[in-house]
PDB file of C-alpha atoms in Angstrom:
ATOM      1  CA  MET F   1     111.622 106.793 110.747  1.00  0.00           C
ATOM      2  CA  MET F   2     111.075 103.365 109.207  1.00  0.00           C
ATOM      3  CA  PRO F   3     107.863 101.648 108.004  1.00  0.00           C
ATOM      4  CA  ILE F   4     107.248  97.986 108.887  1.00  0.00           C
ATOM      5  CA  ASP F   5     104.721  95.789 107.040  1.00  0.00           C
ATOM      6  CA  GLY F   6     102.659  98.823 106.043  1.00  0.00           C
ATOM      7  CA  THR F   7     100.906  98.839 109.418  1.00  0.00           C
ATOM      8  CA  LYS F   8     103.564 100.189 111.791  1.00  0.00           C
ATOM      9  CA  ILE F   9     106.244 102.805 111.797  1.00  0.00           C
ATOM     10  CA  VAL F  10     109.301 102.879 114.026  1.00  0.00           C
ATOM     11  CA  LEU F  11     110.762 106.219 114.988  1.00  0.00           C
ATOM     12  CA  ALA F  12     114.137 106.996 116.525  1.00  0.00           C
ATOM     13  CA  ALA F  13     113.946 110.113 118.678  1.00  0.00           C
ATOM     14  CA  ASN F  14     117.306 110.960 120.228  1.00  0.00           C
ATOM     15  CA  THR F  15     117.871 107.938 122.541  1.00  0.00           C
ATOM     16  CA  ASP F  16     114.300 106.544 122.333  1.00  0.00           C
ATOM     17  CA  ILE F  17     112.663 103.982 120.046  1.00  0.00           C
ATOM     18  CA  GLU F  18     108.958 104.672 119.432  1.00  0.00           C
ATOM     19  CA  PHE F  19     106.358 102.396 117.820  1.00  0.00           C
ATOM     20  CA  TYR F  20     103.218 103.698 116.103  1.00  0.00           C
ATOM     21  CA  ALA F  21     100.275 102.017 114.387  1.00  0.00           C
ATOM     22  CA  LEU F  22      99.371 103.389 110.963  1.00  0.00           C
ATOM     23  CA  PHE F  23      95.723 103.723 109.916  1.00  0.00           C
ATOM     24  CA  CYS F  24      94.705 104.680 106.384  1.00  0.00           C
ATOM     25  CA  PHE F  25      91.300 106.271 105.676  1.00  0.00           C
ATOM     26  CA  ASP F  26      89.475 107.491 102.588  1.00  0.00           C
ATOM     27  CA  LYS F  27      91.462 105.148 100.341  1.00  0.00           C
ATOM     28  CA  ILE F  28      90.585 105.196  96.643  1.00  0.00           C
ATOM     29  CA  ASP F  29      92.474 102.610  94.573  1.00  0.00           C
ATOM     30  CA  LEU F  30      96.094 103.111  95.666  1.00  0.00           C
ATOM     31  CA  ILE F  31      95.684 106.736  96.741  1.00  0.00           C
ATOM     32  CA  VAL F  32      95.384 107.352 100.488  1.00  0.00           C
ATOM     33  CA  ARG F  33      93.785 110.666 101.383  1.00  0.00           C
ATOM     34  CA  LYS F  34      93.921 110.450 105.173  1.00  0.00           C
ATOM     35  CA  ILE F  35      96.392 108.826 107.553  1.00  0.00           C
ATOM     36  CA  ARG F  36      96.221 108.605 111.326  1.00  0.00           C
ATOM     37  CA  ILE F  37      98.784 107.227 113.701  1.00  0.00           C
ATOM     38  CA  LYS F  38      98.437 105.823 117.200  1.00  0.00           C
ATOM     39  CA  GLN F  39     101.273 105.544 119.651  1.00  0.00           C
ATOM     40  CA  LEU F  40     101.800 101.927 120.686  1.00  0.00           C
ATOM     41  CA  LYS F  41     104.955 101.868 122.767  1.00  0.00           C
ATOM     42  CA  ILE F  42     107.997 103.943 123.669  1.00  0.00           C
ATOM     43  CA  HIS F  43     111.304 102.563 124.880  1.00  0.00           C
ATOM     44  CA  LYS F  44     112.760 105.517 126.763  1.00  0.00           C
ATOM     45  CA  ASN F  45     116.552 105.874 126.737  1.00  0.00           C
ATOM     46  CA  CYS F  46     117.054 102.384 125.292  1.00  0.00           C
ATOM     47  CA  HIS F  47     120.279 103.796 123.864  1.00  0.00           C
ATOM     48  CA  SER F  48     122.649 105.799 126.022  1.00  0.00           C
ATOM     49  CA  ASP F  49     123.621 108.052 123.097  1.00  0.00           C
ATOM     50  CA  THR F  50     121.886 109.485 120.025  1.00  0.00           C
ATOM     51  CA  ILE F  51     120.515 106.835 117.657  1.00  0.00           C
ATOM     52  CA  SER F  52     122.335 107.204 114.351  1.00  0.00           C
ATOM     53  CA  CYS F  53     120.677 104.505 112.217  1.00  0.00           C
ATOM     54  CA  LEU F  54     117.595 102.303 111.852  1.00  0.00           C
ATOM     55  CA  ASP F  55     117.747  99.426 109.364  1.00  0.00           C
ATOM     56  CA  PHE F  56     115.192  96.750 108.489  1.00  0.00           C
ATOM     57  CA  LEU F  57     116.683  93.243 108.497  1.00  0.00           C
ATOM     58  CA  LYS F  58     114.393  90.249 107.838  1.00  0.00           C
ATOM     59  CA  ASP F  59     111.553  88.244 109.429  1.00  0.00           C
ATOM     60  CA  ASN F  60     110.109  91.362 111.063  1.00  0.00           C
ATOM     61  CA  LEU F  61     113.442  92.245 112.653  1.00  0.00           C
ATOM     62  CA  PHE F  62     115.165  95.602 112.571  1.00  0.00           C
ATOM     63  CA  ALA F  63     118.338  97.061 114.034  1.00  0.00           C
ATOM     64  CA  SER F  64     119.205 100.295 115.772  1.00  0.00           C
ATOM     65  CA  GLY F  65     122.685 101.704 116.176  1.00  0.00           C
ATOM     66  CA  SER F  66     123.880 104.728 118.091  1.00  0.00           C
ATOM     67  CA  SER F  67     126.663 107.285 118.117  1.00  0.00           C
ATOM     68  CA  ASN F  68     128.515 105.449 120.895  1.00  0.00           C
ATOM     69  CA  GLY F  69     128.667 102.182 118.930  1.00  0.00           C
ATOM     70  CA  ALA F  70     125.802 100.324 120.642  1.00  0.00           C
ATOM     71  CA  ILE F  71     123.773  98.006 118.380  1.00  0.00           C
ATOM     72  CA  TYR F  72     120.420  96.374 119.228  1.00  0.00           C
ATOM     73  CA  ILE F  73     118.251  93.937 117.276  1.00  0.00           C
ATOM     74  CA  TRP F  74     114.475  94.364 117.710  1.00  0.00           C
ATOM     75  CA  GLN F  75     111.396  92.236 117.072  1.00  0.00           C
ATOM     76  CA  ALA F  76     108.840  94.525 115.460  1.00  0.00           C
ATOM     77  CA  ASP F  77     105.718  92.492 116.310  1.00  0.00           C
ATOM     78  CA  ALA F  78     106.611  92.217 119.985  1.00  0.00           C
ATOM     79  CA  MET F  79     108.081  95.742 119.959  1.00  0.00           C
ATOM     80  CA  GLN F  80     110.934  94.444 122.092  1.00  0.00           C
ATOM     81  CA  LYS F  81     114.712  94.451 122.022  1.00  0.00           C
ATOM     82  CA  ILE F  82     115.930  90.847 121.655  1.00  0.00           C
ATOM     83  CA  MET F  83     119.699  91.071 121.239  1.00  0.00           C
ATOM     84  CA  GLU F  84     122.706  93.316 121.613  1.00  0.00           C
ATOM     85  CA  LEU F  85     125.663  93.088 119.249  1.00  0.00           C
ATOM     86  CA  LYS F  86     129.163  94.076 120.317  1.00  0.00           C
ATOM     87  CA  PRO F  87     131.402  94.183 117.255  1.00  0.00           C
ATOM     88  CA  PHE F  88     134.514  95.294 119.144  1.00  0.00           C
ATOM     89  CA  GLU F  89     135.925  94.340 122.501  1.00  0.00           C
ATOM     90  CA  GLU F  90     138.819  95.858 124.391  1.00  0.00           C
ATOM     91  CA  SER F  91     141.029  93.065 123.012  1.00  0.00           C
ATOM     92  CA  ASP F  92     140.541  94.468 119.494  1.00  0.00           C
ATOM     93  CA  LEU F  93     142.137  97.755 120.452  1.00  0.00           C
ATOM     94  CA  CYS F  94     145.823  98.599 120.252  1.00  0.00           C
ATOM     95  CA  ASP F  95     148.026 101.677 120.128  1.00  0.00           C
ATOM     96  CA  THR F  96     146.726 102.410 116.630  1.00  0.00           C
ATOM     97  CA  PHE F  97     143.019 102.514 117.530  1.00  0.00           C
ATOM     98  CA  THR F  98     140.877 103.870 120.348  1.00  0.00           C
ATOM     99  CA  LYS F  99     137.371 102.835 121.289  1.00  0.00           C
ATOM    100  CA  SER F 100     135.882 106.007 119.805  1.00  0.00           C
ATOM    101  CA  ASP F 101     137.276 105.017 116.399  1.00  0.00           C
ATOM    102  CA  PHE F 102     134.472 102.456 116.177  1.00  0.00           C
ATOM    103  CA  PHE F 103     131.630 104.691 117.342  1.00  0.00           C
ATOM    104  CA  SER F 104     128.915 106.196 115.092  1.00  0.00           C
ATOM    105  CA  VAL F 105     127.044 103.198 113.668  1.00  0.00           C
ATOM    106  CA  CYS F 106     125.812 104.175 110.188  1.00  0.00           C
ATOM    107  CA  GLY F 107     124.530 100.905 108.726  1.00  0.00           C
ATOM    108  CA  ILE F 108     123.377  97.394 109.682  1.00  0.00           C
ATOM    109  CA  LYS F 109     122.371  95.309 106.649  1.00  0.00           C
ATOM    110  CA  GLU F 110     121.046  91.763 106.445  1.00  0.00           C
ATOM    111  CA  PHE F 111     123.013  89.796 103.866  1.00  0.00           C
ATOM    112  CA  ASP F 112     122.399  86.418 102.234  1.00  0.00           C
ATOM    113  CA  SER F 113     119.704  85.577 104.840  1.00  0.00           C
ATOM    114  CA  ARG F 114     122.444  84.632 107.293  1.00  0.00           C
ATOM    115  CA  TYR F 115     124.798  87.526 107.938  1.00  0.00           C
ATOM    116  CA  TYR F 116     124.660  91.087 109.247  1.00  0.00           C
ATOM    117  CA  ILE F 117     127.104  93.565 107.715  1.00  0.00           C
ATOM    118  CA  ILE F 118     127.823  96.405 110.137  1.00  0.00           C
ATOM    119  CA  ALA F 119     129.516  99.729 109.383  1.00  0.00           C
ATOM    120  CA  SER F 120     130.606 101.520 112.536  1.00  0.00           C
ATOM    121  CA  GLY F 121     133.242 104.218 112.731  1.00  0.00           C
ATOM    122  CA  LEU F 122     136.323 103.088 110.823  1.00  0.00           C
ATOM    123  CA  SER F 123     135.220  99.495 110.634  1.00  0.00           C
ATOM    124  CA  LEU F 124     133.298  96.960 108.573  1.00  0.00           C
ATOM    125  CA  CYS F 125     132.416  93.657 110.198  1.00  0.00           C
ATOM    126  CA  VAL F 126     130.352  90.534 109.523  1.00  0.00           C
ATOM    127  CA  TYR F 127     128.131  88.811 112.091  1.00  0.00           C
ATOM    128  CA  ASP F 128     127.058  85.207 111.461  1.00  0.00           C
ATOM    129  CA  ASN F 129     123.577  84.418 112.798  1.00  0.00           C
ATOM    130  CA  GLU F 130     124.203  80.673 112.719  1.00  0.00           C
ATOM    131  CA  SER F 131     127.338  80.670 114.864  1.00  0.00           C
ATOM    132  CA  GLU F 132     126.215  83.840 116.693  1.00  0.00           C
ATOM    133  CA  LYS F 133     129.701  85.291 116.340  1.00  0.00           C
ATOM    134  CA  PHE F 134     131.514  88.047 114.519  1.00  0.00           C
ATOM    135  CA  ILE F 135     133.531  86.178 111.924  1.00  0.00           C
ATOM    136  CA  PHE F 136     135.228  88.928 109.937  1.00  0.00           C
ATOM    137  CA  LYS F 137     136.441  92.460 110.677  1.00  0.00           C
ATOM    138  CA  ILE F 138     138.146  95.223 108.731  1.00  0.00           C
ATOM    139  CA  MET F 139     139.428  97.600 111.367  1.00  0.00           C
ATOM    140  CA  ASN F 140     140.344 100.472 109.029  1.00  0.00           C
ATOM    141  CA  SER F 141     138.222 100.306 105.890  1.00  0.00           C
ATOM    142  CA  HIS F 142     138.767 103.844 104.527  1.00  0.00           C
ATOM    143  CA  ASN F 143     142.330 104.735 105.528  1.00  0.00           C
ATOM    144  CA  GLY F 144     141.519 106.437 108.813  1.00  0.00           C
ATOM    145  CA  SER F 145     138.206 107.989 107.733  1.00  0.00           C
ATOM    146  CA  LYS F 146     134.912 106.994 109.361  1.00  0.00           C
ATOM    147  CA  ILE F 147     132.198 105.361 107.263  1.00  0.00           C
ATOM    148  CA  THR F 148     129.073 107.461 106.684  1.00  0.00           C
ATOM    149  CA  ASN F 149     126.997 105.186 104.411  1.00  0.00           C
ATOM    150  CA  LEU F 150     126.503 101.478 103.721  1.00  0.00           C
ATOM    151  CA  LEU F 151     124.708 100.146 100.653  1.00  0.00           C
ATOM    152  CA  THR F 152     124.113  96.578  99.451  1.00  0.00           C
ATOM    153  CA  LEU F 153     123.940  95.711  95.754  1.00  0.00           C
ATOM    154  CA  GLU F 154     123.367  92.586  93.677  1.00  0.00           C
ATOM    155  CA  ASN F 155     126.094  90.012  92.982  1.00  0.00           C
ATOM    156  CA  ASN F 156     127.339  90.069  96.596  1.00  0.00           C
ATOM    157  CA  LEU F 157     128.567  93.639  96.368  1.00  0.00           C
ATOM    158  CA  LEU F 158     128.622  96.284  99.117  1.00  0.00           C
ATOM    159  CA  VAL F 159     129.341  99.994  98.810  1.00  0.00           C
ATOM    160  CA  THR F 160     130.621 102.265 101.572  1.00  0.00           C
ATOM    161  CA  GLY F 161     131.024 106.039 101.667  1.00  0.00           C
ATOM    162  CA  ALA F 162     133.283 107.870 104.112  1.00  0.00           C
ATOM    163  CA  GLU F 163     134.005 111.247 105.666  1.00  0.00           C
ATOM    164  CA  ASN F 164     136.986 111.795 103.348  1.00  0.00           C
ATOM    165  CA  GLY F 165     134.714 111.635 100.279  1.00  0.00           C
ATOM    166  CA  SER F 166     135.871 108.214  99.132  1.00  0.00           C
ATOM    167  CA  ILE F 167     133.466 105.484  97.995  1.00  0.00           C
ATOM    168  CA  ARG F 168     134.616 101.866  98.092  1.00  0.00           C
ATOM    169  CA  ILE F 169     133.132  98.738  96.552  1.00  0.00           C
ATOM    170  CA  TRP F 170     133.501  95.413  98.349  1.00  0.00           C
ATOM    171  CA  LYS F 171     132.868  91.829  97.240  1.00  0.00           C
ATOM    172  CA  PHE F 172     131.432  89.462  99.848  1.00  0.00           C
ATOM    173  CA  GLU F 173     133.063  86.037  99.462  1.00  0.00           C
ATOM    174  CA  GLU F 174     132.561  82.640 101.097  1.00  0.00           C
ATOM    175  CA  ASN F 175     135.009  79.753 100.829  1.00  0.00           C
ATOM    176  CA  LEU F 176     135.824  76.459 102.540  1.00  0.00           C
ATOM    177  CA  ASP F 177     139.348  75.927 103.844  1.00  0.00           C
ATOM    178  CA  GLN F 178     141.227  72.614 103.853  1.00  0.00           C
ATOM    179  CA  LYS F 179     139.357  71.546 106.995  1.00  0.00           C
ATOM    180  CA  SER F 180     135.996  72.366 105.371  1.00  0.00           C
ATOM    181  CA  ILE F 181     135.530  75.349 107.672  1.00  0.00           C
ATOM    182  CA  LEU F 182     133.542  78.191 106.120  1.00  0.00           C
ATOM    183  CA  ASN F 183     135.405  81.489 105.920  1.00  0.00           C
ATOM    184  CA  VAL F 184     134.075  84.825 104.733  1.00  0.00           C
ATOM    185  CA  ASN F 185     135.871  87.834 103.343  1.00  0.00           C
ATOM    186  CA  LEU F 186     135.119  91.372 102.205  1.00  0.00           C
ATOM    187  CA  ARG F 187     137.466  92.022  99.292  1.00  0.00           C
ATOM    188  CA  LEU F 188     138.015  95.552  98.038  1.00  0.00           C
ATOM    189  CA  VAL F 189     137.274  95.501  94.295  1.00  0.00           C
ATOM    190  CA  GLY F 190     136.862  99.170  93.414  1.00  0.00           C
ATOM    191  CA  GLU F 191     137.014 102.790  94.533  1.00  0.00           C
ATOM    192  CA  CYS F 192     135.183 105.884  93.304  1.00  0.00           C
ATOM    193  CA  LEU F 193     136.891 109.232  93.888  1.00  0.00           C
ATOM    194  CA  GLY F 194     135.067 112.431  93.001  1.00  0.00           C
ATOM    195  CA  GLN F 195     133.557 113.976  96.108  1.00  0.00           C
ATOM    196  CA  SER F 196     135.656 116.503  98.025  1.00  0.00           C
ATOM    197  CA  SER F 197     133.717 116.227 101.300  1.00  0.00           C
ATOM    198  CA  SER F 198     132.005 113.685 103.512  1.00  0.00           C
ATOM    199  CA  ILE F 199     129.480 111.454 101.721  1.00  0.00           C
ATOM    200  CA  SER F 200     125.976 112.387 102.911  1.00  0.00           C
ATOM    201  CA  ILE F 201     123.853 110.347 100.458  1.00  0.00           C
ATOM    202  CA  LEU F 202     124.565 107.004  98.796  1.00  0.00           C
ATOM    203  CA  LYS F 203     121.636 105.408  96.947  1.00  0.00           C
ATOM    204  CA  THR F 204     120.890 102.917  94.192  1.00  0.00           C
ATOM    205  CA  MET F 205     119.505 104.414  90.970  1.00  0.00           C
ATOM    206  CA  SER F 206     119.337 101.184  88.964  1.00  0.00           C
ATOM    207  CA  LYS F 207     121.024  97.789  88.857  1.00  0.00           C
ATOM    208  CA  LYS F 208     124.035  99.416  87.215  1.00  0.00           C
ATOM    209  CA  GLU F 209     124.061 102.902  88.735  1.00  0.00           C
ATOM    210  CA  ILE F 210     124.446 104.493  92.153  1.00  0.00           C
ATOM    211  CA  ILE F 211     124.229 108.154  93.104  1.00  0.00           C
ATOM    212  CA  SER F 212     126.304 109.947  95.715  1.00  0.00           C
ATOM    213  CA  ALA F 213     126.120 113.420  97.210  1.00  0.00           C
ATOM    214  CA  GLY F 214     128.373 115.207  99.641  1.00  0.00           C
ATOM    215  CA  TYR F 215     128.494 118.348 101.731  1.00  0.00           C
ATOM    216  CA  ASP F 216     130.426 119.896  98.832  1.00  0.00           C
ATOM    217  CA  ASN F 217     127.010 120.188  97.059  1.00  0.00           C
ATOM    218  CA  ILE F 218     128.197 117.871  94.285  1.00  0.00           C
ATOM    219  CA  VAL F 219     125.956 115.037  93.054  1.00  0.00           C
ATOM    220  CA  ILE F 220     127.602 112.231  91.069  1.00  0.00           C
ATOM    221  CA  ILE F 221     126.034 109.305  89.221  1.00  0.00           C
ATOM    222  CA  TRP F 222     128.366 106.304  89.087  1.00  0.00           C
ATOM    223  CA  ARG F 223     127.835 103.667  86.410  1.00  0.00           C
ATOM    224  CA  ASP F 224     129.164 100.118  86.198  1.00  0.00           C
ATOM    225  CA  SER F 225     131.406 100.603  83.157  1.00  0.00           C
ATOM    226  CA  VAL F 226     131.980  96.869  82.628  1.00  0.00           C
ATOM    227  CA  ALA F 227     128.240  96.163  82.518  1.00  0.00           C
ATOM    228  CA  ALA F 228     127.690  99.233  80.325  1.00  0.00           C
ATOM    229  CA  ASP F 229     130.332  97.996  77.844  1.00  0.00           C
ATOM    230  CA  LYS F 230     128.666  94.582  77.680  1.00  0.00           C
ATOM    231  CA  ASP F 231     125.276  96.186  77.008  1.00  0.00           C
ATOM    232  CA  ARG F 232     126.800  98.410  74.346  1.00  0.00           C
ATOM    233  CA  LYS F 233     128.412  95.435  72.590  1.00  0.00           C
ATOM    234  CA  LYS F 234     125.127  93.513  72.691  1.00  0.00           C
ATOM    235  CA  GLU F 235     123.313  96.485  71.160  1.00  0.00           C
ATOM    236  CA  ILE F 236     125.958  96.879  68.443  1.00  0.00           C
ATOM    237  CA  THR F 237     125.788  93.153  67.647  1.00  0.00           C
ATOM    238  CA  LYS F 238     121.995  93.370  67.432  1.00  0.00           C
ATOM    239  CA  ILE F 239     122.142  96.361  65.071  1.00  0.00           C
ATOM    240  CA  LEU F 240     124.762  94.715  62.835  1.00  0.00           C
ATOM    241  CA  SER F 241     122.710  91.506  62.604  1.00  0.00           C
ATOM    242  CA  MET F 242     119.656  93.560  61.563  1.00  0.00           C
ATOM    243  CA  ILE F 243     121.708  95.337  58.883  1.00  0.00           C
ATOM    244  CA  LYS F 244     123.024  92.034  57.493  1.00  0.00           C
ATOM    245  CA  ASN F 245     119.524  90.608  57.312  1.00  0.00           C
TER     246      ASN F 245
END
């Protein structure tokens, strides 16, 4: 379930997408005592397999992805599907990979107001809305383990969790080549190893901390040690200056 603009909710029910209007009653200050919903529209079997993710994008758009790798972009106001994305074609496959390796869409994130970052099966890929093409793909992002979570952070960073318990940090980069053609890249800049099972939860706690949980019943808080060291040095410098004065 996903709220949109505070007036609608979108619900994924197996292979259906359902739209509901949200009405708030008996509202005192910011506390709502009664809520009613009204069904607006149902798209029956719009996916041919179970819907595995719903993600809000921008400009009243959202995305749905399913267990068989299908990805659709929706317009929330019109309550209509407007585009289908196909990250992988048969030409992408080889003896190393099969089509099912790229099933199970777990995340579709809008990035930098231009790109969609998609995590599906083993892969991470970047779709450019201006050229309307997929411009970058990592076929095997977690050494043969399917991605379970996708998280975007500040400073052009992305975080992925996988079935093998690994968490990887990626830096989104743009650069112009010698012919002034824009190229993008997802560069692996870090890895967090601590979970012994598939990552089930990956969330932001603060600008410098994320939390992960797995089916091993272990919860871990990960902190940006570089940023923490900088803050610590600033605090020490501040204390020393106060002592000197």
